[in-house]
Coordinates of C-alpha atoms in Angstrom, one line a residue:
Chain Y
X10 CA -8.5 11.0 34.6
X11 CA -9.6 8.8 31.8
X12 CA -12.1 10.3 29.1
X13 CA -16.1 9.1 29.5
X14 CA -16.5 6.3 27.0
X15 CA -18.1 7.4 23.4
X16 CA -18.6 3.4 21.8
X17 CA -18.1 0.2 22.9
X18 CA -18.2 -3.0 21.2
X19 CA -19.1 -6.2 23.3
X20 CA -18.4 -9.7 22.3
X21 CA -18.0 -9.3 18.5
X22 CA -17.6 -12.5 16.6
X23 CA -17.6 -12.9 12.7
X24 CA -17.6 -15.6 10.3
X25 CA -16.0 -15.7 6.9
X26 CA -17.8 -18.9 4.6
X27 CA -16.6 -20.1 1.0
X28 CA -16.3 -23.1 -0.9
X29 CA -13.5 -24.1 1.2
X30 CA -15.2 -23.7 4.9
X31 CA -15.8 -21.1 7.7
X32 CA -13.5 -19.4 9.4
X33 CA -13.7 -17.1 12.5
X34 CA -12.0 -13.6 11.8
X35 CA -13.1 -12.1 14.7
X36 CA -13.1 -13.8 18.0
X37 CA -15.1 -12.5 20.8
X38 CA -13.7 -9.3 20.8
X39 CA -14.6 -6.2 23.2
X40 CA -13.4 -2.9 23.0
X41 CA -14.1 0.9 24.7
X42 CA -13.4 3.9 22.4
X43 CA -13.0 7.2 24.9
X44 CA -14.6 10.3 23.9
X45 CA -11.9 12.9 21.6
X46 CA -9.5 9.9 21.3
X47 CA -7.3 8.4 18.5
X48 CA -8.1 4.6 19.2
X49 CA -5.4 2.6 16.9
X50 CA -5.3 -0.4 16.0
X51 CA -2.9 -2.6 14.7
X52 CA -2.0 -6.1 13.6
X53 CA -0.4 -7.9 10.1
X54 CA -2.9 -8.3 6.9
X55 CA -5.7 -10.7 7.8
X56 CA -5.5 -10.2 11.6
X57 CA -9.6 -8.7 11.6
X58 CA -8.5 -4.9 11.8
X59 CA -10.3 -4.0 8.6
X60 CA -13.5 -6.4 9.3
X61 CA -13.4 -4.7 13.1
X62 CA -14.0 -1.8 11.3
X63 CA -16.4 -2.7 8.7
X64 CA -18.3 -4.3 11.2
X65 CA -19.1 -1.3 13.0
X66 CA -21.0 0.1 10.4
X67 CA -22.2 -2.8 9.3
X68 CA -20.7 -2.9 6.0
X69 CA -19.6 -6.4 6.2
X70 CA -19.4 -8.9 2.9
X71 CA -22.4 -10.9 1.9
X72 CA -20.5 -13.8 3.0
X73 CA -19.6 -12.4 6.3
X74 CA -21.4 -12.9 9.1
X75 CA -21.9 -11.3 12.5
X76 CA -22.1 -14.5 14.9
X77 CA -22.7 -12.4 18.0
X78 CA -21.9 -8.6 19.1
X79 CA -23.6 -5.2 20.3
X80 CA -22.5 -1.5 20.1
X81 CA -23.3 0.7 22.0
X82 CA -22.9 4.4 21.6
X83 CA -25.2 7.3 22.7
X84 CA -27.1 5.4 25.3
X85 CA -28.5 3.4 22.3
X86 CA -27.5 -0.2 22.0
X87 CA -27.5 -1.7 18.2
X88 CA -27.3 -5.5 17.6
X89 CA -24.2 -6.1 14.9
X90 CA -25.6 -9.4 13.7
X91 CA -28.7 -7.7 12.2
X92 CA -27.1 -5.3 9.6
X93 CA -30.5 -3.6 9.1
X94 CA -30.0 -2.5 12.8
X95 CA -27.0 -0.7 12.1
X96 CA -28.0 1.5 9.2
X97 CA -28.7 4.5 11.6
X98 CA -25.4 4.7 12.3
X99 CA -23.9 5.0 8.8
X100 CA -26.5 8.4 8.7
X101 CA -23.8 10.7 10.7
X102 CA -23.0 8.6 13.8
X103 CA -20.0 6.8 12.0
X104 CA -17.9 8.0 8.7
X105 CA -15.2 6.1 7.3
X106 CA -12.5 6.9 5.4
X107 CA -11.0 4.2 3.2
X108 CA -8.0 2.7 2.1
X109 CA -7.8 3.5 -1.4
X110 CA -8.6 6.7 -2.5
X111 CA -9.6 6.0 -5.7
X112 CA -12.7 3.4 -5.3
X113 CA -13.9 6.3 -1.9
X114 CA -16.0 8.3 -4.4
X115 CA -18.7 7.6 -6.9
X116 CA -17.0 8.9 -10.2
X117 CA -19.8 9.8 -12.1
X118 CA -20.7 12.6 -9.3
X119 CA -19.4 15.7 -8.8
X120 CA -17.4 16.2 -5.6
X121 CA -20.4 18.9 -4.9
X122 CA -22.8 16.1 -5.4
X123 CA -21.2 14.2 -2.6
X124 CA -20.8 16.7 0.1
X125 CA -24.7 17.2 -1.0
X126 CA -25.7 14.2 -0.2
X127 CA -24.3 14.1 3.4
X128 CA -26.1 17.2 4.2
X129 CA -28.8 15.9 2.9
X130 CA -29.1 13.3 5.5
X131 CA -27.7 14.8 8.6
X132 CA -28.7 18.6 8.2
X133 CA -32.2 17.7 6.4
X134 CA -34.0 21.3 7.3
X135 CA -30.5 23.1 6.1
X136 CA -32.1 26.2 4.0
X137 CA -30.3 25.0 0.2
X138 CA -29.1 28.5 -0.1
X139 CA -27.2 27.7 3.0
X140 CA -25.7 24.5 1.6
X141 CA -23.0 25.6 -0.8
X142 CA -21.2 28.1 2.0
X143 CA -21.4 25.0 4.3
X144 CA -20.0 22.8 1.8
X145 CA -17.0 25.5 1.3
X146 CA -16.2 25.9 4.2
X147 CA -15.7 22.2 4.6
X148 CA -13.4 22.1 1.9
X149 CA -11.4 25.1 2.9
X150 CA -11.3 23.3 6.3
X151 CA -9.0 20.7 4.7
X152 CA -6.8 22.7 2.7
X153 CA -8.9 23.2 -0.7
X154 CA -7.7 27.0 -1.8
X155 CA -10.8 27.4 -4.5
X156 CA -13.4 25.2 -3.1
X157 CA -16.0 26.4 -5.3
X158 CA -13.9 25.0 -8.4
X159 CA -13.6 22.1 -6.1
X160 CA -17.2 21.1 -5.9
X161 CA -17.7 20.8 -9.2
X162 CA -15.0 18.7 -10.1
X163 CA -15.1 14.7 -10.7
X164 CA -13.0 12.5 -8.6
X165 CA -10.6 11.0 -11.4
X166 CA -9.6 14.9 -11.8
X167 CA -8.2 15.2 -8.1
X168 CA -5.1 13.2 -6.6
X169 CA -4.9 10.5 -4.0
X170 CA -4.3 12.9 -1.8
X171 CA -6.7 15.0 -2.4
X172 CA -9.5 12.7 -2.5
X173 CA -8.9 11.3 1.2
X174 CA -9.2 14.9 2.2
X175 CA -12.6 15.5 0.3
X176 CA -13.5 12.1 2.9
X177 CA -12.4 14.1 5.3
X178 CA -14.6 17.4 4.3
X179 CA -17.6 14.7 4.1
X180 CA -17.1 13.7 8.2
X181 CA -16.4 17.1 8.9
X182 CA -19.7 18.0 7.3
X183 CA -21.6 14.7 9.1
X184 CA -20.4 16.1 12.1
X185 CA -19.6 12.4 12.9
X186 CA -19.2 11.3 16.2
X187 CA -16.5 8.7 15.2
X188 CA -14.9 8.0 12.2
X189 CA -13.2 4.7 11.4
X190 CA -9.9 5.4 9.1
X191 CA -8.7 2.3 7.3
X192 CA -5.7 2.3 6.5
X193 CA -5.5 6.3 5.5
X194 CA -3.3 6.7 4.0
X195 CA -1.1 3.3 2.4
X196 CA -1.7 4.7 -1.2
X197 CA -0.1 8.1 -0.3
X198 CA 3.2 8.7 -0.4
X199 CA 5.3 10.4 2.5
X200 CA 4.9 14.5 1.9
X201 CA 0.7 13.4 1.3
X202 CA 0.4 11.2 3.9
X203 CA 1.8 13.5 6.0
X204 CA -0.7 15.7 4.9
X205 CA -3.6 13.8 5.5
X206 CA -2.3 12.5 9.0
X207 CA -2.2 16.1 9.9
X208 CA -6.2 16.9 8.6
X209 CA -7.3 13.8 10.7
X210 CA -5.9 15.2 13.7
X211 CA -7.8 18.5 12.9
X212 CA -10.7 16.8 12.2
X213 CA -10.7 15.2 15.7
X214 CA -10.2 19.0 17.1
X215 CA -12.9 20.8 14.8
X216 CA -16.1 18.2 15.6
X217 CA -14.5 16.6 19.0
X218 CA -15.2 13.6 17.3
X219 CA -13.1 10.5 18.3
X220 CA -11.3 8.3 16.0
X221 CA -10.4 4.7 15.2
X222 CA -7.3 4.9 12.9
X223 CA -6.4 1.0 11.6
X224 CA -2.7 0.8 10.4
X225 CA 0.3 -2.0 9.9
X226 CA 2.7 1.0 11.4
X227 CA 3.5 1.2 15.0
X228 CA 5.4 4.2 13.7
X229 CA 2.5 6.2 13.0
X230 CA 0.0 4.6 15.4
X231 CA 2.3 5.7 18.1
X232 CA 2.6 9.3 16.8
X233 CA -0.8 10.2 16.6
X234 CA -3.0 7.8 19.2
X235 CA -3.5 7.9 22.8
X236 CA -4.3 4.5 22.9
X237 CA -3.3 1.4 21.2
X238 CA -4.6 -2.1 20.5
X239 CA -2.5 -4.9 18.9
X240 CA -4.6 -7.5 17.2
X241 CA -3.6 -11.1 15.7
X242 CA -5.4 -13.9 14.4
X243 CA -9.1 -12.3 15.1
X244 CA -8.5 -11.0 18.7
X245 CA -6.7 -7.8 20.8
X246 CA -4.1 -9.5 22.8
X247 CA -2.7 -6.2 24.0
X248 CA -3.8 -3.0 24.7
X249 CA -2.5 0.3 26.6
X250 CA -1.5 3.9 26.1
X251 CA 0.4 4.1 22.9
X252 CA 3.5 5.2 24.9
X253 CA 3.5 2.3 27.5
X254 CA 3.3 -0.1 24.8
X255 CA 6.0 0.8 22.7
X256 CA 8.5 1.3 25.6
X257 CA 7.7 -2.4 27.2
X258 CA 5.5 -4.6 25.4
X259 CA 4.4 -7.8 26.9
X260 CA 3.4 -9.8 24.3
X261 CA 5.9 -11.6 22.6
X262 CA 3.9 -10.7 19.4
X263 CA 3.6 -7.2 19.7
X264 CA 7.9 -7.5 20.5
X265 CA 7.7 -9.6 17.5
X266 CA 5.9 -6.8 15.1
X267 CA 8.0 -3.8 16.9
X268 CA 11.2 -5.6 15.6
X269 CA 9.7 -5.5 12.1
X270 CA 9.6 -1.7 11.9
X271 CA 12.2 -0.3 10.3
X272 CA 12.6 3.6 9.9
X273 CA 15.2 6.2 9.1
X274 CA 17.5 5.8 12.1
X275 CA 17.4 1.9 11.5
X276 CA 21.3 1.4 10.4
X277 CA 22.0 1.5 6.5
X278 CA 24.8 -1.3 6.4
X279 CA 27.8 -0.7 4.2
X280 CA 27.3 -3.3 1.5
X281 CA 23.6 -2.8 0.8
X282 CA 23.2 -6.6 -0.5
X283 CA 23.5 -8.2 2.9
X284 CA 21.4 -6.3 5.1
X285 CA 18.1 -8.5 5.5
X286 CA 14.9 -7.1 7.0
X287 CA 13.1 -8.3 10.0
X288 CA 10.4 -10.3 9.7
X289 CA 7.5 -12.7 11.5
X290 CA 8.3 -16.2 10.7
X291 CA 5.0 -18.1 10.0
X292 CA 4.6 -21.8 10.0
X293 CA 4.5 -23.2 6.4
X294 CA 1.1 -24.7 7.1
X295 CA -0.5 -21.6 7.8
X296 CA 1.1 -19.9 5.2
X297 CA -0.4 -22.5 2.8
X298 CA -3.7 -22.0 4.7
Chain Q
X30 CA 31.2 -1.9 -12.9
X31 CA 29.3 -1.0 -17.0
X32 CA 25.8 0.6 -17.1
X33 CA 23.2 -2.4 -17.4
X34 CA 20.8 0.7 -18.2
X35 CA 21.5 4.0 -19.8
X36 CA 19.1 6.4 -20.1
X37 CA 19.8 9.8 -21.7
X38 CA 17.2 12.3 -22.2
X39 CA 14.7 10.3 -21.8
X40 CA 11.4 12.8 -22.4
X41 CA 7.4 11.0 -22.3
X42 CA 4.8 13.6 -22.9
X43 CA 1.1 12.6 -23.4
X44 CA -0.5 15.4 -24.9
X45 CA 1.0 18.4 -24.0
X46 CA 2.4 17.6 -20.3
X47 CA 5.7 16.2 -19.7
X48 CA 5.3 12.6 -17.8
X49 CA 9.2 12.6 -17.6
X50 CA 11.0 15.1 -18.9
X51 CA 14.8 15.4 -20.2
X52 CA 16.1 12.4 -17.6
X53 CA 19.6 10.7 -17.9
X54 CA 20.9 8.6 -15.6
X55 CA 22.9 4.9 -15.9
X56 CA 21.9 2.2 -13.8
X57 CA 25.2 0.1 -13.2
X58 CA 25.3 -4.2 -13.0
X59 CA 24.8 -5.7 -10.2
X60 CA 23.7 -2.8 -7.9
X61 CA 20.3 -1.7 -6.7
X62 CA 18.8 2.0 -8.1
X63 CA 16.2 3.2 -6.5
X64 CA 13.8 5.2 -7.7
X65 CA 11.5 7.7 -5.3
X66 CA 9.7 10.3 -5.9
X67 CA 5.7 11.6 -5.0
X68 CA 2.6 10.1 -6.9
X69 CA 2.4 11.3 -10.0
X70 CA 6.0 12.4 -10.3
X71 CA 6.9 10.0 -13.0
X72 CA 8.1 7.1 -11.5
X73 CA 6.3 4.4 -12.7
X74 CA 5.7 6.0 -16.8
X75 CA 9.9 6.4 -17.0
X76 CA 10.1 2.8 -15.3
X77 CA 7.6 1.5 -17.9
X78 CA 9.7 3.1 -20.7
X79 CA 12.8 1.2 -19.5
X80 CA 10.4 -1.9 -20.0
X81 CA 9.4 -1.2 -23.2
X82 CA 6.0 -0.8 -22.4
X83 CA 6.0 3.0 -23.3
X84 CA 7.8 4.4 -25.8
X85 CA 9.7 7.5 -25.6
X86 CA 8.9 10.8 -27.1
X87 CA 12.5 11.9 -27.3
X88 CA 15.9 10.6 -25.8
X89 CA 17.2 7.1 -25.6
X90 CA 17.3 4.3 -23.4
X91 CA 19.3 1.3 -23.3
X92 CA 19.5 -2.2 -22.0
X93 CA 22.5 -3.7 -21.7
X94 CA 23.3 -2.0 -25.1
X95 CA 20.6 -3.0 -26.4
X96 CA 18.4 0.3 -27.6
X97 CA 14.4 0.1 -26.1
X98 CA 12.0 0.5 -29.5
X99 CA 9.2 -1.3 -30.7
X100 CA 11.2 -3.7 -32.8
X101 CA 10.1 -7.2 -32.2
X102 CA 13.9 -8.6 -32.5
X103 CA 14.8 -5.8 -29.8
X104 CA 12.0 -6.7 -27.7
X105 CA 12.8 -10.6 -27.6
X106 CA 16.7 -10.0 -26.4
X107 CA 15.5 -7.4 -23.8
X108 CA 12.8 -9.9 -22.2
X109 CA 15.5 -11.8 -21.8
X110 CA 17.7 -9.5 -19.8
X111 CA 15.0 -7.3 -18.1
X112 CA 11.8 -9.1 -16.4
X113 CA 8.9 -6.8 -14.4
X114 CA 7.8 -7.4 -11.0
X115 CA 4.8 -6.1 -10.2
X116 CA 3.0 -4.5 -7.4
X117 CA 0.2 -6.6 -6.9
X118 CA 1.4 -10.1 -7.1
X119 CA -1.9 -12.1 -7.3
X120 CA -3.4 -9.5 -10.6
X121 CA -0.6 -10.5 -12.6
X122 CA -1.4 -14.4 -12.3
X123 CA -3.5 -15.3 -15.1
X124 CA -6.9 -16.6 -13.5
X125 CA -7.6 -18.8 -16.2
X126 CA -4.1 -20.5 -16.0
X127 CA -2.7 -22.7 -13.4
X128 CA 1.0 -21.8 -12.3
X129 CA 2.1 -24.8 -13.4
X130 CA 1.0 -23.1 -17.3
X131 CA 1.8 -20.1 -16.5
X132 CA 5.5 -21.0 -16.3
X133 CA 4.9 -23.0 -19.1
X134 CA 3.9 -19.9 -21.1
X135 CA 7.1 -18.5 -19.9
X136 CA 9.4 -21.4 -20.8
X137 CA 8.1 -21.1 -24.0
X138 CA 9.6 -17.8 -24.3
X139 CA 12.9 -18.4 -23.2
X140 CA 13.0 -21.4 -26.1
X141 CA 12.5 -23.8 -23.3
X142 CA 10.6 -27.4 -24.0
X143 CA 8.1 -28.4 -21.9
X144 CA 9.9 -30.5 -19.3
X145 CA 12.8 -28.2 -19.5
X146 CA 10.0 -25.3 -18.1
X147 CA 8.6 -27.6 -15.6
X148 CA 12.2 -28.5 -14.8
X149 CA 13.7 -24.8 -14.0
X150 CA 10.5 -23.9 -12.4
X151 CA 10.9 -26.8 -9.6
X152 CA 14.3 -25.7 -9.1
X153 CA 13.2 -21.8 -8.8
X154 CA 10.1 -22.9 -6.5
X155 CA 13.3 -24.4 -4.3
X156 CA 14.7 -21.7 -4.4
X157 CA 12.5 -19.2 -3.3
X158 CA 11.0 -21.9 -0.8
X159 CA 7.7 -22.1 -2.7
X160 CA 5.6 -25.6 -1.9
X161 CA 5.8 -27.8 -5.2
X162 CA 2.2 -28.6 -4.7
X163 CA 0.9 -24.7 -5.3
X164 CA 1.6 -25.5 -9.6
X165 CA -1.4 -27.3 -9.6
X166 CA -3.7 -24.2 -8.1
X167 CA -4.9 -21.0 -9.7
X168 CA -3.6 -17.4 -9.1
X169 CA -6.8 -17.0 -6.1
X170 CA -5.8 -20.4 -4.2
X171 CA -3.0 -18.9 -2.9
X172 CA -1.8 -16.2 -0.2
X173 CA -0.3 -13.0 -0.9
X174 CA 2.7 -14.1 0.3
X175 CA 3.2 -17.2 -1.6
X176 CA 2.2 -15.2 -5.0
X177 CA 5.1 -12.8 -4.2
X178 CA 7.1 -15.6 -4.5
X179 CA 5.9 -17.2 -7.3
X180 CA 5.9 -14.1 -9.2
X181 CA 9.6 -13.8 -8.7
X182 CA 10.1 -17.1 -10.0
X183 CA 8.5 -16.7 -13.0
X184 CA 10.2 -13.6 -13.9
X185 CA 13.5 -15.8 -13.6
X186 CA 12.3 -17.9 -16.0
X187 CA 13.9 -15.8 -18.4
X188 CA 17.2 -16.1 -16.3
X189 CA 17.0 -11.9 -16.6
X190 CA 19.8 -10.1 -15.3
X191 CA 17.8 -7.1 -14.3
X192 CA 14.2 -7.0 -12.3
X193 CA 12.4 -3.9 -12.2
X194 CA 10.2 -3.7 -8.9
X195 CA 7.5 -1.2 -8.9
X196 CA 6.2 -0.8 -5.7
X197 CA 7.4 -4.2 -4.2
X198 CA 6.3 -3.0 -0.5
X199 CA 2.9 -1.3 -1.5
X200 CA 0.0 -2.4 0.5
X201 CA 1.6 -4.5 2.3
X202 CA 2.2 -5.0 6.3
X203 CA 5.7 -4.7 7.6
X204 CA 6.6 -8.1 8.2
X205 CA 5.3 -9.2 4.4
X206 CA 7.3 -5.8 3.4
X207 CA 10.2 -7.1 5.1
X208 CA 10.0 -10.9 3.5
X209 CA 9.1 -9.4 -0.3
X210 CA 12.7 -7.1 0.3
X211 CA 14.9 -10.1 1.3
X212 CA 13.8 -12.3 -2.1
X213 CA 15.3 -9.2 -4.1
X214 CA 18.2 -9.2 -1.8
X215 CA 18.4 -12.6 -2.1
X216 CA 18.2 -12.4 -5.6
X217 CA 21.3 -9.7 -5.6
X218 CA 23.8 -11.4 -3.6
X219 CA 23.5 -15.2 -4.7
X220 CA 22.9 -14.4 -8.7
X221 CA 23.9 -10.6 -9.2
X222 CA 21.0 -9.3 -10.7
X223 CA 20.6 -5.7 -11.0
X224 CA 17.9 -4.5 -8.8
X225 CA 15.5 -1.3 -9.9
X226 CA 13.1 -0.2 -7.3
X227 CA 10.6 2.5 -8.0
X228 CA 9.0 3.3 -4.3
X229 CA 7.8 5.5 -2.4
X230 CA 8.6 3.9 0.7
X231 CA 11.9 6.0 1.6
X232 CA 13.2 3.6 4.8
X233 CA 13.2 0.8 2.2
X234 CA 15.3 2.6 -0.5
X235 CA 17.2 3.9 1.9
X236 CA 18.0 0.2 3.1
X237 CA 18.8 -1.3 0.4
X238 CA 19.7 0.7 -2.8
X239 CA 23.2 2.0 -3.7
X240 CA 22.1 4.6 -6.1
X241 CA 18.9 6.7 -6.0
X242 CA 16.9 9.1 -8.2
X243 CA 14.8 11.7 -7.1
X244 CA 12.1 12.7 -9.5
X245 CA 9.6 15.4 -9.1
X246 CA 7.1 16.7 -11.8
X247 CA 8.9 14.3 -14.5
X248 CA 12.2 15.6 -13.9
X249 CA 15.5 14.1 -12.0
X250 CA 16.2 16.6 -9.2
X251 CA 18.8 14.7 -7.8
X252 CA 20.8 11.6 -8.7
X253 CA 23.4 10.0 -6.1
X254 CA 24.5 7.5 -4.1
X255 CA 21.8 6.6 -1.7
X256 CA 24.2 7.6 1.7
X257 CA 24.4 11.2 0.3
X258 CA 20.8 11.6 -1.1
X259 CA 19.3 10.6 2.2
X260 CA 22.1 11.8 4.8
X261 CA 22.9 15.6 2.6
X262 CA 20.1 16.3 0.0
X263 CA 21.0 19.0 -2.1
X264 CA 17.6 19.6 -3.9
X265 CA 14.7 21.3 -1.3
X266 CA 11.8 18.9 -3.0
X267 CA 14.2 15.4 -1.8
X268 CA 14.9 17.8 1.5
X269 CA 10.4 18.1 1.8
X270 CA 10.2 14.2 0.8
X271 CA 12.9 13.0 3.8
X272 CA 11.7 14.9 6.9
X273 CA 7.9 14.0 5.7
X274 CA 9.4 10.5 7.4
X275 CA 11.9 11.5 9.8

């Protein structure tokens, strides 16, 4: 039996405008994220994944705009192409956690002062004297040992690592009903992003919350979500359970982007020089685009 | 086969911790080193030192013979022989500077005239199948991809017989991963150029290196070729950083 629906997204269109022209990134798309589901998404650069997510909590660039498109989550319905509209929904309902690490926190507060600040929207009649154990807690929840020392560090004095994890304390604490991950964990490198993978999926078990992980690797998109969605050029042109669409894909696309991953049983030729990677051939006119 | 890069003993330390500490290893000509290793391992400061761009705090390190200091005769032979190619291709285009003057620039370097410049760089735009009509833009007028390219070319300006690639795949989706790989491979078979790498991205090093360094906390826990270090590690650190991908 399929899970109950938690958001859905109807009819999403967004423009991109610059001295140059418009041009549509997202194309009419519509999407259902179940309930306590790892939703993934995945395309090349510039396919819409990132503004998909963006646009779901309304964080879209000034020169972005939302042509058409609802969301609908809790009963409530909130119109995308009013970003006013969706600023409930950055108070708790939605957490994202970034690509890079580095710009996620404000560095002139104290790693305290953020977790503070999240509390201090979504648990506003929290006694203060209850905050810091709350806030400890969180951090122990993703692997902190001395999370008191934690909260009142800065971020340039943790790692990558580290920091995506103090993104994850902040959802944990928002008690979020989805968070959007963007790209978690590109900056990482393998023993981190491991890591980090393995606090998202905790995260999804601690607060039942569901999640939308965006990512260029079918390797880890199949590993960790239930369902998957390819996009390309703006709009999902496949979707199914992340199994299925591995094993027989039927767009020639997603075969194309399957064939690009390579991993560590991919064969290591003999003479190094001559072994060339797969890639997606693009026209030279849209490459000049 | 000689060493195209020898480094013995090579020690960075900025203030009182150890960015790399006590590495030697030799890079030989025409082959492809990788170097792997965790953020903040020390990857990128002893790649910089073999640049030039940081200087040591003890060992040596040479290029082709030719002994890394700040001397400004040393540092004109060795931009000869040794180019960068940085991570993120469009940030290291000038955005005052068409491309067209940014190979000029370049040129200029490598005691080229003007036309002689323009000349080599149509030929490397050839090449690397870059549109002759992208000289005339600026770094932001054109896509990721084609920048790659472009920032290839102009570290063959210098004709170098070594590119150091730091983080060639960062960032970038697999197919672009896969297209920024075969220029470097390109690159090795049809001109022989000695290839560093310095990644994180095991699959790729694993692919395409012959050679690969292992460094953790500034130090080289293992050194070997790249069919033993990935199929039989022998340190427990390269053992962690493998199965965190298998």
């Amino acid at each position: 039996m399929s899970s109950p629906v938690l958001c859905a997204i109807k009819d999403l269109t967004v423009e991109y405008s610059d001295e140059y022209g418009t041009a549509r990134i997202l194309d009419n798309v519509s999407l259902s994220i179940p309930a306590g589901e790892i939703f993934g998404l995945v395309g090349q650069s510039g396919s819409g994944k990132s503004t998909l997510g963006l646009a779901m909590l309304g964080l879209l660039a000034d020169n972005t705009r939302v042509v058409s498109g609802c969301l609908e989550l809790d009963g409530r319905t909130f119109d995308m192409s009013n970003p006013k509209a969706m600023i409930p929904l950055r108070r708790g309902v939605i957490s994202m956690i970034f690509q890079d690490p580095l710009s996620a926190l404000n560095p002139v507060f104290t790693i305290g002062a953020h977790l503070k600040e999240v509390l201090g929207t979504v648990s506003v009649s929290m006694h203060p004297s209850l905050r810091q154990p709350r806030m400890c807690e969180a951090l122990d929840a993703v692997g902190f040992t001395d999370p008191v020392h934690t909260l009142r560090q800065y971020p340039h004095e943790l790692s990558g690592g580290m920091r995506q994890r103090v993104v994850i304390a902040m959802a944990i604490l928002a008690e979020a009903k989805l968070v959007v991950a963007d790209e978690p964990t590109t900056a990482l490198d393998p023993e981190v992003e491991q890591q980090v993978m393995a606090q998202l999926v905790r995260l999804k078990e601690t607060i039942g919350c569901s999640i939308v992980l965006i990512s260029h690797s079918f390797g880890l998109v199949s590993r960790l979500c239930d369902t998957v969605n390819v996009m390309l050029a703006g709009q999902i042109i496949e979707r199914g359970p992340a199994g299925t669409l591995l094993e027989s894909p039927s767009h020639a696309y997603t075969r194309d982007l399957l064939a690009c991953e390579v991993n560590m049983r991919t064969i290591r030729s003999v003479n190094t020089q001559s072994y060339r990677f797969p890639v997606i051939r693009k026209t030279q006119q849209l490459e000049n685009e | 086969m000689v060493a195209a890069i020898k480094v013995r003993g090579a020690t960075v330390t900025f203030g009182t911790h150890n960015a790399v500490e006590d590495v030697s290893l030799d890079v030989l000509e025409g082959s492809c080193f990788a170097l792997i290793g965790g953020s903040g391992s020390g990857k990128t400061t002893l790649m910089r030192s073999v640049l030039g761009l940081q200087l040591l705090t003890g060992g040596s390190i040479h290029v082709a013979g030719i002994p890394v200091d700040n001397s400004t005769d040393g540092l004109r032979r060795r931009a000869r022989l040794i180019q960068p190619v940085f991570q993120d291709p469009v940030s290291s285009l000038s955005p005052r500077m068409r491309i067209a003057s940014l190979f000029r620039e370049a040129g200029q370097l490598a005691g080229l005239s003007r036309s002689e410049s323009l000349d080599r760089m149509r030929t490397l735009f050839d090449s690397m199948a870059v549109p002759q009509a992208l000289a005339d833009r600026y770094g932001h007028q054109i896509s990721g991809g084609q920048a790659r390219r472009i920032v290839i070319c102009r570290a063959l300006m210098m004709t170098p017989r070594i590119l150091v690639a730091d983080e060639p795949t960062a960032g970038l989706d697999l197919s672009a991963q896969g297209e920024m790989m075969n220029l470097l491979q390109q690159l090795r078979q049809e001109q022989r150029i000695t290839i560093i790498i310095v990644t994180h991205n095991l699959t790729v090093a694993r692919l395409v290196s012959d050679r690969t360094g292992v460094l953790h906390k500034g130090r080289l826990v293992e050194l070997g070729e790249t069919q033993n270090v990935f199929s039989s590690p022998k340190n427990d650190y390269t053992r962690r950083l493998i199965n965190a991908v298998s």
